[in-house]
Amino acid sequence: MRITKHPEERKQEILETALGLFEEKGIQKTSMNDIAETMGVAKGLIYYYFRSKEELVEAVVESFSEGVEKEIKMLLSTEGLSFHRRLGQVVKVFFLSIQEHPALMSITPKNPGLFELVKTSLSELALRHAKVLLQKGVEEGYLNLQYPEYMLKILIHGIADLYVEGVVDPKVHCTLIEEALGLSTGTLLKEF
Amino acid sequence: MRITKHPEERKQEILETALGLFEEKGIQKTSMNDIAETMGVAKGLIYYYFRSKEELVEAVVESFSEGVEKEIKMLLSTEGLSFHRRLGQVVKVFFLSIQEHPALMSITPKNPGLFELVKTSLSELALRHAKVLLQKGVEEGYLNLQYPEYMLKILIHGIADLYVEGVVDPKVHCTLIEEALGLSTGTLLKEF
Amino acid sequence: MRITKHPEERKQEILETALGLFEEKGIQKTSMNDIAETMGVAKGLIYYYFRSKEELVEAVVESFSEGVEKEIKMLLSTEGLSFHRRLGQVVKVFFLSIQEHPALMSITPKNPGLFELVKTSLSELALRHAKVLLQKGVEEGYLNLQYPEYMLKILIHGIADLYVEGVVDPKVHCTLIEEALGLSTGTLLKEF
Amino acid sequence: MRITKHPEERKQEILETALGLFEEKGIQKTSMNDIAETMGVAKGLIYYYFRSKEELVEAVVESFSEGVEKEIKMLLSTEGLSFHRRLGQVVKVFFLSIQEHPALMSITPKNPGLFELVKTSLSELALRHAKVLLQKGVEEGYLNLQYPEYMLKILIHGIADLYVEGVVDPKVHCTLIEEALGLSTGTLLKEF
DNA sequence: AATGAATGAGAATTCATTCAT
DNA sequence: TATGAATGAATTCTCATTCAT
C-alpha cells in the first residue's frame, strides 16, 4: 500500500518519528530501518528527504530548537515587562520544553548523544535571545556579572545536566538561578 | 614477534591507547581493531583483558577519574588551609586534568560520547570530595547557598561544557565560580 | 551486478543453498559467508531473510520436513488401501526422502548436527500422520503392540541411524520393521 | 599456585571435567578455556595431555564407553545364566549408565553432538559383546530374527532417542524390546 | 514520491592453539 | 609439568546507503 503525502508533511513525520526513537534508544542505536519501520514506510523514502543519517540528526535537533524558539519569540515580543518577569518567563519556556520530552533526558552510558546536541543547540538559542535581556539587566543594575553570557550558558548546561541526574523540581532550579545570578531570593520563583 | 608483559602494565597500556584514540576519533569510530593495531598487538589480546568494548569504555572512564581523584585526595589531605584556598585548589585540579586532555572535549555531532561520560564521573567524584568543604563554607558563612551540592554540580557540568565551546581561560572560570557562589571578586583567582 | 528476485524465490534459494552446504560440510563448518558466496550474493542479503544463522538452520530443517510431509499427505489421502499397503508406502516415502539427500547422513565426529535435527523433525511428522494408521492396525489385529507410537519412533530413529552406519538396503529395513512389528515375513517387502 | 599431579590422575580429571561441560553446554559451546577454568588450571596444560580439542572429544567418548564396557564385561563373565537373564542384565547396564548422566540426553537444536557420539560408541560396544549372546538366542530358538545385530542397533539407537524425548520408564523400554525381539511379554521385565 | 531487495564495508567477538617462561 | 599472555584467523552480525522498478 502506497500512501502519498505532501512533502512537508512527510518530512515532519520523519522528523517526529526520528526524535521519538532517538530519545528512546539513542541516536546510534536507532537505525534508518527502525525509523522507516516505525513509520510503516520504505527505507528508501527517508533518503528521499534526507541525504544521510547525519543530515537527519541535524534536522531533528534543529527542528526541536525551532519549536522552543517560536515560544521564546512570542514571549519576548510582549512589550513592557519587567526584567525579572521576562527572565522568569524565558527560564520557564526552557524547562517546559524539556519537560515535554522527558525521554530526551534519559542518557545512559550506552545511549549518549541526542541530549548533548539539543543542549548545545538550546544554549545557542538562549544566548541569541537573552543577550539583550541580560545586557539590560546589567545596565539596570539587577545583575552584577562580568560575563553574563557565559553565566547563562553555564546555567543552561548545568541545570540541564542536573535535570538528567534526577533533580527536576523547577523551584530548586529557580533558587539556583537566583543564587548564581545574585538575585534576591524569590525574585524568579514568584513568576512560576 | 611475541612480546609478553605484566598484566597490569599491559592493561594500563590498553587503557591509555584507548583513551588516546577515543579522544582523537570518538568512541564509536574507534574500533577494537584500531586499538590493537596502534598497540602493535593482536585484536584478541584486548578481549583477554576486557570482555567487550563496552567494558573497555567503562574502564577508560574509570581510570581517568581515578587519576583526578588521586590528585584531589593529595590536596585535601593537606591540613590547615583556608576555605578559599582549598576551594581554589580543587577547582584547579579539575581544570588541569581537563587541560591535559584537550581532545577529550572535542565533541562534534559525529563524535559524541567520551566527554559526557567523563563529565558525569568527574562530577560524582567532585561531590564526594567537596561535600565537606562546601558544608564548611556554608557553616562558616562564606557561602550563602540553599543547595550547595547542586550548585557545585551545575558549575562542574556548566563550565565543562563552556570549555568544550572554546572558553578555556581559567581566569574566566574562576570569576564565574566566584559570582555563582557569591564570593567576592578575586577570592579564588588569587590562588592560581 | 544487482539481481533482484521475488522474496519467496530468493528465500527458497537460500534454503536450498544452505541445505546443500550443510549436508556437504556440516552446519558448523558452513559459514554465512559460504552460503552468500555460493549464491553469488552479498552476505547481508541472507540476514535480510533470516535474522541469524540459528534461525536459518531451523528454517532449513523445517523446509526439509515440509517436503516430506507433502508427499505423505498425498499418499494418505488415497482412499481404500489396505493397512499393509499403506504402512509400506509410508515407510517408502521416508526412505526415498532420505535417499535423495545422502549427504544428510554423513555425520562424523567433526560434522554433527543437521541429521540429528532432521531426524527428530521427521519422527514427529511421522507420528502425526501414522497415529491413525497404527491405531487401525492395532484395532484390526494386525499389530499386537502396547506402545505402537513408541515403537514407531524407535524404528524411525533406529533405522535412520542404521542407515548412517551404512546399512542402506530397503529390503533389510523392511524385514526389520516386519520383525519389530510382529508382521509376517514379506508383508511389507512386497510393496516395494 | 602450581599443583602437580600424576599424569594419569590429571588426564582423568580433564576427561571428567570435559564430560561434565560437554553434557552441560554441548561440545561446541564448551571452549578449552571453560575446561581449564573449571579445573582451576592453565589452558596450556590441557594441550599437554591432548593434542587438540578433537582428540579430547574422542577421548571423552572413549572414556565414557570404557566405563560401560567394564560393567558389561563383569556381567558377561558370570557363567551359567539363562539367555533371558543375560539379555535383561545387558539392557539394564545400558540404561543405568545413561541414567547416571542425565545431562547427556539434553540435546537441543543448539546443543548437538556428544549424545550422538556416545550413542554410536555404545552401540558398537553393545554389538561387540552381544553378538555371541544374540547368536545363542537365535540358535536356541528364543529369537527368530534375520538380522539380530541390526535389530540390536535399532533398539539401542531408537530407545536412546526415545529416552531423549522424555520416555524414561525402564518398564516401557523392556516391553518395547520384548515386542521387537518377539519375546513373550514379561520375559525381560522380571529381571528388573 | 515511494518501494524494498540488494550491497558491501566494516564491526565486534570467539577460540583453538602456541610459546616463552 | 605447568603457566597464562599472546596470536590470528575465522565468523557472525550490523547498517548506512543504493538503485531498479
Coordinates of C-alpha atoms in Angstrom, one line a residue, chain C residues 28 54 107 109-110 115-117 119-120 123 144-147 150-151 153-154 157-159 161-162 165 167 172 175-176 179-180 185, chain D residues 28 54 107 109-110 113 116-117 119-120 123 144-147 150-151 153-154 157-159 161-162 165 167 172 175-176 179-180 185:
Chain C
Q28 CA 29.1 -25.7 11.9
E54 CA 20.3 -20.3 14.1
I107 CA 27.8 -37.5 10.3
P109 CA 32.7 -36.6 14.9
K110 CA 33.7 -33.4 13.1
F115 CA 20.9 -35.1 10.5
E116 CA 20.0 -35.2 14.2
L117 CA 17.7 -32.2 13.8
K119 CA 15.6 -37.0 12.3
T120 CA 13.7 -35.6 15.2
S123 CA 9.9 -38.5 13.6
N144 CA -0.1 -56.5 18.7
L145 CA 1.8 -53.7 20.4
Q146 CA 1.4 -52.0 23.8
Y147 CA 3.0 -48.8 22.7
Y150 CA 6.9 -45.5 20.7
M151 CA 7.7 -48.5 18.5
K153 CA 9.7 -43.8 16.9
I154 CA 12.2 -46.4 17.7
H157 CA 15.3 -43.2 14.7
G158 CA 16.9 -46.6 14.9
I159 CA 16.7 -47.4 11.2
D161 CA 20.9 -44.4 12.4
L162 CA 21.5 -47.8 10.9
E165 CA 26.2 -46.5 9.6
V167 CA 23.0 -50.3 6.1
V172 CA 16.8 -55.1 5.2
T175 CA 12.5 -57.1 7.2
L176 CA 13.5 -55.3 10.4
E179 CA 10.0 -58.3 12.7
A180 CA 9.7 -55.5 15.1
T185 CA 7.7 -62.1 6.7
Chain D
Q28 CA 30.8 -26.8 20.5
E54 CA 39.1 -33.0 18.7
I107 CA 20.2 -32.4 23.3
P109 CA 18.9 -27.9 18.4
K110 CA 21.6 -25.6 19.8
G113 CA 26.9 -33.6 19.3
E116 CA 25.2 -38.8 19.1
L117 CA 28.8 -39.8 19.5
K119 CA 25.3 -43.4 21.3
T120 CA 27.3 -44.6 18.4
S123 CA 26.1 -49.2 20.1
N144 CA 13.6 -65.5 15.4
L145 CA 15.4 -62.7 13.6
Q146 CA 17.1 -62.4 10.3
Y147 CA 19.4 -59.6 11.3
Y150 CA 20.9 -54.8 13.2
M151 CA 17.9 -55.2 15.4
K153 CA 21.4 -51.5 16.9
I154 CA 18.0 -50.2 16.1
H157 CA 19.7 -46.1 19.0
G158 CA 15.9 -46.0 18.9
I159 CA 15.4 -46.3 22.6
D161 CA 16.4 -41.3 21.2
L162 CA 13.1 -42.2 22.8
E165 CA 12.4 -37.3 24.1
V167 CA 10.3 -41.6 27.7
V172 CA 8.3 -49.3 28.8
T175 CA 8.2 -54.1 26.8
L176 CA 9.3 -52.5 23.6
E179 CA 7.9 -56.9 21.4
A180 CA 10.7 -56.0 18.9
T185 CA 5.6 -60.5 27.5

